[in-house]
mmCIF file of C-alpha atoms and ligand atoms in Angstrom:
data_model
loop_
_atom_site.group_PDB
_atom_site.id
_atom_site.type_symbol
_atom_site.label_atom_id
_atom_site.label_comp_id
_atom_site.label_asym_id
_atom_site.label_seq_id
_atom_site.Cartn_x
_atom_site.Cartn_y
_atom_site.Cartn_z
ATOM 1 C CA UNK I 1393 118.580 180.159 159.792
ATOM 2 C CA UNK I 1394 120.476 179.845 156.512
ATOM 3 C CA UNK I 1395 119.755 177.365 153.748
ATOM 4 C CA UNK I 1396 116.907 176.965 151.310
ATOM 5 C CA UNK I 1397 113.470 178.437 151.988
ATOM 6 C CA UNK I 1398 111.055 176.495 154.184
ATOM 7 C CA UNK I 1399 109.291 173.728 152.282
ATOM 8 C CA UNK I 1400 105.823 174.389 150.983
ATOM 9 C CA UNK I 1401 104.289 171.542 149.026
ATOM 10 C CA UNK I 1402 100.607 170.969 148.358
ATOM 11 C CA UNK I 1403 99.955 167.468 147.071
ATOM 12 C CA UNK I 1404 97.303 168.149 144.451
ATOM 13 C CA UNK I 1405 98.744 167.113 141.103
ATOM 14 C CA UNK I 1406 99.695 163.443 140.707
ATOM 15 C CA UNK I 1407 103.373 162.576 140.410
ATOM 16 C CA UNK I 1408 104.077 160.367 137.414
ATOM 17 C CA UNK I 1409 106.890 157.894 136.882
ATOM 18 C CA UNK I 1410 107.548 155.507 134.018
ATOM 19 C CA UNK I 1411 104.971 152.954 135.218
ATOM 20 C CA UNK I 1412 103.218 154.592 138.166
ATOM 21 C CA UNK I 1413 100.945 157.394 139.211
ATOM 22 C CA UNK I 1414 101.380 158.657 142.789
ATOM 23 C CA UNK I 1415 98.347 160.639 143.838
ATOM 24 C CA UNK I 1416 96.465 161.668 146.963
ATOM 25 C CA UNK I 1417 94.144 158.955 148.290
ATOM 26 C CA UNK I 1418 90.389 159.349 148.165
ATOM 27 C CA UNK I 1419 87.620 157.421 149.923
ATOM 28 C CA UNK I 1420 87.055 155.601 146.616
ATOM 29 C CA UNK I 1421 90.331 153.777 147.320
ATOM 30 C CA UNK I 1422 89.083 152.022 150.458
ATOM 31 C CA UNK I 1423 88.512 148.594 148.885
ATOM 32 C CA UNK I 1424 91.911 148.491 147.222
ATOM 33 C CA UNK I 1425 93.707 149.652 150.386
ATOM 34 C CA UNK I 1426 91.724 147.150 152.461
ATOM 35 C CA UNK I 1427 92.882 144.406 150.066
ATOM 36 C CA UNK I 1428 96.402 144.757 151.451
ATOM 37 C CA UNK I 1429 95.964 146.343 154.902
ATOM 38 C CA UNK I 1430 93.728 143.424 155.941
ATOM 39 C CA UNK I 1431 96.618 140.980 155.442
ATOM 40 C CA UNK I 1432 98.832 139.714 158.265
ATOM 41 C CA UNK I 1433 101.745 139.135 155.874
ATOM 42 C CA UNK I 1434 101.698 142.791 154.786
ATOM 43 C CA UNK I 1435 101.482 144.098 158.368
ATOM 44 C CA UNK I 1436 103.996 141.686 159.907
ATOM 45 C CA UNK I 1437 106.618 144.402 160.412
ATOM 46 C CA UNK I 1438 104.379 147.467 160.395
ATOM 47 C CA UNK I 1439 103.525 149.362 163.564
ATOM 48 C CA UNK I 1440 99.874 148.555 163.016
ATOM 49 C CA UNK I 1441 98.319 145.117 162.763
ATOM 50 C CA UNK I 1442 95.971 143.956 160.003
ATOM 51 C CA UNK I 1443 93.030 146.350 159.795
ATOM 52 C CA UNK I 1444 89.287 145.859 159.592
ATOM 53 C CA UNK I 1445 87.421 147.551 156.772
ATOM 54 C CA UNK I 1446 86.063 150.166 159.191
ATOM 55 C CA UNK I 1447 89.590 150.954 160.324
ATOM 56 C CA UNK I 1448 90.716 151.279 156.702
ATOM 57 C CA UNK I 1449 87.837 153.701 156.022
ATOM 58 C CA UNK I 1450 89.062 155.825 158.939
ATOM 59 C CA UNK I 1451 92.703 155.694 157.828
ATOM 60 C CA UNK I 1452 92.050 156.389 154.152
ATOM 61 C CA UNK I 1453 90.119 159.466 155.323
ATOM 62 C CA UNK I 1454 93.247 160.588 157.179
ATOM 63 C CA UNK I 1455 95.500 159.804 154.195
ATOM 64 C CA UNK I 1456 93.176 161.796 151.927
ATOM 65 C CA UNK I 1457 93.308 164.821 154.217
ATOM 66 C CA UNK I 1458 97.109 164.802 154.529
ATOM 67 C CA UNK I 1459 98.133 166.773 151.441
ATOM 68 C CA UNK I 1460 100.570 169.355 152.772
ATOM 69 C CA UNK I 1461 104.289 169.282 153.505
ATOM 70 C CA UNK I 1462 105.302 172.542 155.141
ATOM 71 C CA UNK I 1463 105.430 172.183 158.911
ATOM 72 C CA UNK I 1464 107.288 169.682 161.052
ATOM 73 C CA UNK I 1465 105.399 166.366 161.210
ATOM 74 C CA UNK I 1466 103.301 167.160 158.133
ATOM 75 C CA UNK I 1467 103.002 164.005 156.088
ATOM 76 C CA UNK I 1468 101.616 162.613 152.855
ATOM 77 C CA UNK I 1469 100.588 159.065 152.090
ATOM 78 C CA UNK I 1470 100.335 158.860 148.276
ATOM 79 C CA UNK I 1471 98.501 156.005 146.614
ATOM 80 C CA UNK I 1472 100.689 154.005 144.235
ATOM 81 C CA UNK I 1473 98.546 153.398 141.166
ATOM 82 C CA UNK I 1474 99.219 150.955 138.321
ATOM 83 C CA UNK I 1475 96.735 150.777 135.459
ATOM 84 C CA UNK I 1476 94.125 152.540 137.591
ATOM 85 C CA UNK I 1477 94.487 150.223 140.603
ATOM 86 C CA UNK I 1478 95.881 151.227 144.006
ATOM 87 C CA UNK I 1479 98.600 148.644 144.685
ATOM 88 C CA UNK I 1480 100.092 150.247 147.790
ATOM 89 C CA UNK I 1481 101.172 153.566 149.187
ATOM 90 C CA UNK I 1482 104.191 155.611 150.147
ATOM 91 C CA UNK I 1483 104.750 157.739 153.222
ATOM 92 C CA UNK I 1484 106.776 160.912 153.493
ATOM 93 C CA UNK I 1485 106.965 163.194 156.506
ATOM 94 C CA UNK I 1486 109.007 166.202 157.568
ATOM 95 C CA UNK I 1487 110.747 164.947 160.701
ATOM 96 C CA UNK I 1488 112.731 168.126 161.398
ATOM 97 C CA UNK I 1489 112.531 171.528 159.757
ATOM 98 C CA UNK I 1490 115.683 172.812 161.442
ATOM 99 C CA UNK I 1491 117.734 169.824 160.294
ATOM 100 C CA UNK I 1492 115.814 169.414 157.028
ATOM 101 C CA UNK I 1493 115.194 165.787 157.814
ATOM 102 C CA UNK I 1494 112.448 163.644 156.331
ATOM 103 C CA UNK I 1495 111.295 160.088 156.848
ATOM 104 C CA UNK I 1496 110.067 157.728 154.144
ATOM 105 C CA UNK I 1497 108.034 154.522 154.212
ATOM 106 C CA UNK I 1498 106.380 152.075 151.790
ATOM 107 C CA UNK I 1499 103.786 149.321 151.545
ATOM 108 C CA UNK I 1500 102.740 147.214 148.560
ATOM 109 C CA UNK I 1501 100.098 144.576 147.990
ATOM 110 C CA UNK I 1502 101.989 141.242 147.753
ATOM 111 C CA UNK I 1503 100.647 140.632 144.222
ATOM 112 C CA UNK I 1504 102.650 143.662 143.129
ATOM 113 C CA UNK I 1505 105.883 143.077 145.036
ATOM 114 C CA UNK I 1506 109.010 141.901 143.244
ATOM 115 C CA UNK I 1507 108.439 144.167 140.237
ATOM 116 C CA UNK I 1508 110.404 147.238 141.287
ATOM 117 C CA UNK I 1509 107.271 149.309 141.923
ATOM 118 C CA UNK I 1510 108.227 150.297 145.486
ATOM 119 C CA UNK I 1511 111.655 151.324 144.263
ATOM 120 C CA UNK I 1512 110.164 153.401 141.447
ATOM 121 C CA UNK I 1513 107.765 155.121 143.847
ATOM 122 C CA UNK I 1514 110.530 155.697 146.406
ATOM 123 C CA UNK I 1515 112.717 157.357 143.764
ATOM 124 C CA UNK I 1516 109.865 159.787 143.066
ATOM 125 C CA UNK I 1517 109.484 160.492 146.807
ATOM 126 C CA UNK I 1518 113.233 161.058 147.251
ATOM 127 C CA UNK I 1519 113.274 163.340 144.201
ATOM 128 C CA UNK I 1520 110.483 165.323 145.843
ATOM 129 C CA UNK I 1521 112.188 165.351 149.240
ATOM 130 C CA UNK I 1522 115.582 166.462 147.978
ATOM 131 C CA UNK I 1523 114.212 168.602 145.139
ATOM 132 C CA UNK I 1524 111.169 170.743 145.822
ATOM 133 C CA UNK I 1525 111.210 170.206 149.597
ATOM 134 C CA UNK I 1526 114.925 170.974 149.983
ATOM 135 C CA UNK I 1527 115.525 168.209 152.513
ATOM 136 C CA UNK I 1528 119.069 167.392 153.602
ATOM 137 C CA UNK I 1529 118.592 163.830 154.843
ATOM 138 C CA UNK I 1530 115.901 161.191 154.428
ATOM 139 C CA UNK I 1531 115.725 158.234 156.768
ATOM 140 C CA UNK I 1532 113.773 155.005 156.922
ATOM 141 C CA UNK I 1533 113.120 153.215 160.199
ATOM 142 C CA UNK I 1534 112.399 149.514 159.982
ATOM 143 C CA UNK I 1535 112.282 146.207 161.714
ATOM 144 C CA UNK I 1536 115.694 144.599 161.039
ATOM 145 C CA UNK I 1537 113.880 141.315 160.284
ATOM 146 C CA UNK I 1538 112.224 143.019 157.305
ATOM 147 C CA UNK I 1539 114.615 141.834 154.584
ATOM 148 C CA UNK I 1540 112.532 143.223 151.703
ATOM 149 C CA UNK I 1541 112.521 146.696 153.199
ATOM 150 C CA UNK I 1542 116.262 146.591 153.910
ATOM 151 C CA UNK I 1543 116.917 145.459 150.329
ATOM 152 C CA UNK I 1544 114.878 148.400 149.068
ATOM 153 C CA UNK I 1545 116.833 150.831 151.259
ATOM 154 C CA UNK I 1546 120.078 149.457 149.878
ATOM 155 C CA UNK I 1547 118.850 149.645 146.279
ATOM 156 C CA UNK I 1548 118.079 153.308 146.903
ATOM 157 C CA UNK I 1549 121.600 153.910 148.184
ATOM 158 C CA UNK I 1550 120.569 154.319 151.818
ATOM 159 C CA UNK I 1551 123.116 153.223 154.388
ATOM 160 C CA UNK I 1552 122.515 151.562 157.707
ATOM 161 C CA UNK I 1553 123.183 154.251 160.286
ATOM 162 C CA UNK I 1554 121.850 152.798 163.487
ATOM 163 C CA UNK I 1555 120.677 149.601 165.048
ATOM 164 C CA UNK I 1556 118.735 150.097 168.250
ATOM 165 C CA UNK I 1557 118.417 147.007 170.400
ATOM 166 C CA UNK I 1558 115.033 146.300 171.972
ATOM 167 C CA UNK I 1559 114.034 149.971 171.873
ATOM 168 C CA UNK I 1560 110.464 149.320 170.776
ATOM 169 C CA UNK I 1561 107.537 147.645 172.503
ATOM 170 C CA UNK I 1562 106.122 145.766 169.526
ATOM 171 C CA UNK I 1563 103.011 143.646 170.022
ATOM 172 C CA UNK I 1564 103.827 142.853 173.612
ATOM 173 C CA UNK I 1565 107.537 142.217 173.191
ATOM 174 C CA UNK I 1566 110.716 144.259 172.842
ATOM 175 C CA UNK I 1567 111.891 144.628 169.241
ATOM 176 C CA UNK I 1568 114.918 146.168 167.531
ATOM 177 C CA UNK I 1569 114.892 149.128 165.114
ATOM 178 C CA UNK I 1570 117.151 149.697 162.119
ATOM 179 C CA UNK I 1571 117.721 153.186 160.726
ATOM 180 C CA UNK I 1572 118.774 153.713 157.107
ATOM 181 C CA UNK I 1573 119.437 157.113 155.553
ATOM 182 C CA UNK I 1574 120.694 159.031 152.537
ATOM 183 C CA UNK I 1575 121.857 162.646 152.172
ATOM 184 C CA UNK I 1576 120.955 165.201 149.504
ATOM 185 C CA UNK I 1577 124.486 165.211 148.059
ATOM 186 C CA UNK I 1578 124.472 161.414 147.846
ATOM 187 C CA UNK I 1579 121.120 161.409 146.052
ATOM 188 C CA UNK I 1580 122.371 164.055 143.615
ATOM 189 C CA UNK I 1581 125.520 162.021 142.936
ATOM 190 C CA UNK I 1582 123.416 158.933 142.169
ATOM 191 C CA UNK I 1583 121.312 160.970 139.742
ATOM 192 C CA UNK I 1584 124.424 162.319 138.033
ATOM 193 C CA UNK I 1585 125.884 158.794 137.767
ATOM 194 C CA UNK I 1586 122.617 157.470 136.270
ATOM 195 C CA UNK I 1587 122.543 160.336 133.741
ATOM 196 C CA UNK I 1588 126.103 159.506 132.668
ATOM 197 C CA UNK I 1589 125.202 155.863 131.907
HETATM 198 C C1 LIG C 1403 109.051 146.534 151.582
HETATM 199 C C2 LIG C 1403 108.337 146.326 150.262
HETATM 200 C C3 LIG C 1403 107.597 147.608 149.859
HETATM 201 C C4 LIG C 1403 109.373 145.977 149.173
HETATM 202 O O1 LIG C 1403 108.706 145.681 147.967
HETATM 203 P P1 LIG C 1403 109.515 145.082 146.708
HETATM 204 O O2 LIG C 1403 108.556 144.876 145.614
HETATM 205 O O3 LIG C 1403 110.321 143.908 147.165
HETATM 206 O O4 LIG C 1403 110.551 146.253 146.397
HETATM 207 P P2 LIG C 1403 111.064 146.850 145.032
HETATM 208 O O5 LIG C 1403 110.078 147.710 144.386
HETATM 209 O O6 LIG C 1403 112.397 147.450 145.323
HETATM 210 O O7 LIG C 1403 111.235 145.565 144.087
HETATM 211 C C5 LIG C 1403 112.422 144.824 144.119
HETATM 212 C C6 LIG C 1403 112.217 143.465 143.502
HETATM 213 O O8 LIG C 1403 111.590 143.617 142.219
HETATM 214 C C7 LIG C 1403 112.443 143.018 141.203
HETATM 215 N N1 LIG C 1403 112.199 143.746 139.957
HETATM 216 C C8 LIG C 1403 111.477 143.274 138.921
HETATM 217 N N2 LIG C 1403 111.369 144.206 137.971
HETATM 218 C C9 LIG C 1403 112.046 145.288 138.397
HETATM 219 C C10 LIG C 1403 112.289 146.562 137.847
HETATM 220 N N3 LIG C 1403 111.793 146.921 136.657
HETATM 221 N N4 LIG C 1403 113.012 147.451 138.573
HETATM 222 C C11 LIG C 1403 113.503 147.119 139.779
HETATM 223 N N5 LIG C 1403 113.290 145.913 140.363
HETATM 224 C C12 LIG C 1403 112.568 145.005 139.676
HETATM 225 C C13 LIG C 1403 113.824 143.087 141.791
HETATM 226 O O9 LIG C 1403 114.697 142.158 141.200
HETATM 227 C C14 LIG C 1403 113.530 142.744 143.244
HETATM 228 O O10 LIG C 1403 113.268 141.366 143.332
HETATM 229 P P3 LIG C 1403 113.773 140.473 144.572
HETATM 230 O O11 LIG C 1403 112.995 140.940 145.781
HETATM 231 O O12 LIG C 1403 113.414 139.091 144.158
HETATM 232 O O13 LIG C 1403 115.235 140.744 144.691
HETATM 233 C C15 LIG C 1403 107.319 145.157 150.353
HETATM 234 O O14 LIG C 1403 108.010 143.978 150.755
HETATM 235 C C16 LIG C 1403 106.172 145.406 151.325
HETATM 236 O O15 LIG C 1403 105.222 146.108 150.998
HETATM 237 N N6 LIG C 1403 106.206 144.800 152.533
HETATM 238 C C17 LIG C 1403 105.112 144.882 153.463
HETATM 239 C C18 LIG C 1403 105.020 146.239 154.116
HETATM 240 C C19 LIG C 1403 106.311 146.604 154.819
HETATM 241 O O16 LIG C 1403 106.879 145.824 155.558
HETATM 242 N N7 LIG C 1403 106.743 147.856 154.582
HETATM 243 C C20 LIG C 1403 108.027 148.350 155.113
HETATM 244 C C21 LIG C 1403 107.931 148.840 156.487
HETATM 245 S S1 LIG C 1403 109.510 149.475 157.009
#
């Protein structure tokens, strides 16, 4: 197989942006993650429903253990931290090694939405995906009713690539799926355009 070497990323050091720290979760984050995962409004379009505190304890344990991106289906779920508080998290997984495809996701506590924090965290994740990980394409899969998530995809320069009709059994009913994506060369061109401004 030609192309860049296989990805090998250990999520140990926090990633820093202008306003955010993205770092591995720890069990100390349970209360702050529960503050948003317990909410129906946050989970409306997520594959999981609002979680109990015990469920959040279990999931934060899984997030904390997921620190490696090297093999297909490896994933990380970084905490998004503002002023020492976990306000949400990102998701990044290697969907295909052969096709160098990754998938991204995002969740914020409602008190911290509308401030550009998800966008800022997503830029850091895309920089990681297309930089150190050498990915070729990053996609986001979402519920087409999720306007906020679609707006974020568009702000990142992701294009709508697919619209699957009633392909998902979602809480007892068929639901649609939208797929948005961006390529490495497109991400690089956006970076070059931003640098020129
Ligand atoms: C999807 C989700 C992460 C988007 O969060 P968000 O805060 O709207 O997204 P962004 O970080 O891109 O912020 C954009 C908003 O911040 C505003 N903003 C304020 N300051 C800003 C800044 N410095 N930079 C950029 N945007 C800024 C923008 O104008 C925009 O406002 P608008 O929504 O009124 O147009 C959030 O709605 C969410 O967590 N939803 C619940 C979970 C979910 O459904 N996840 C997606 C599953 S696919």
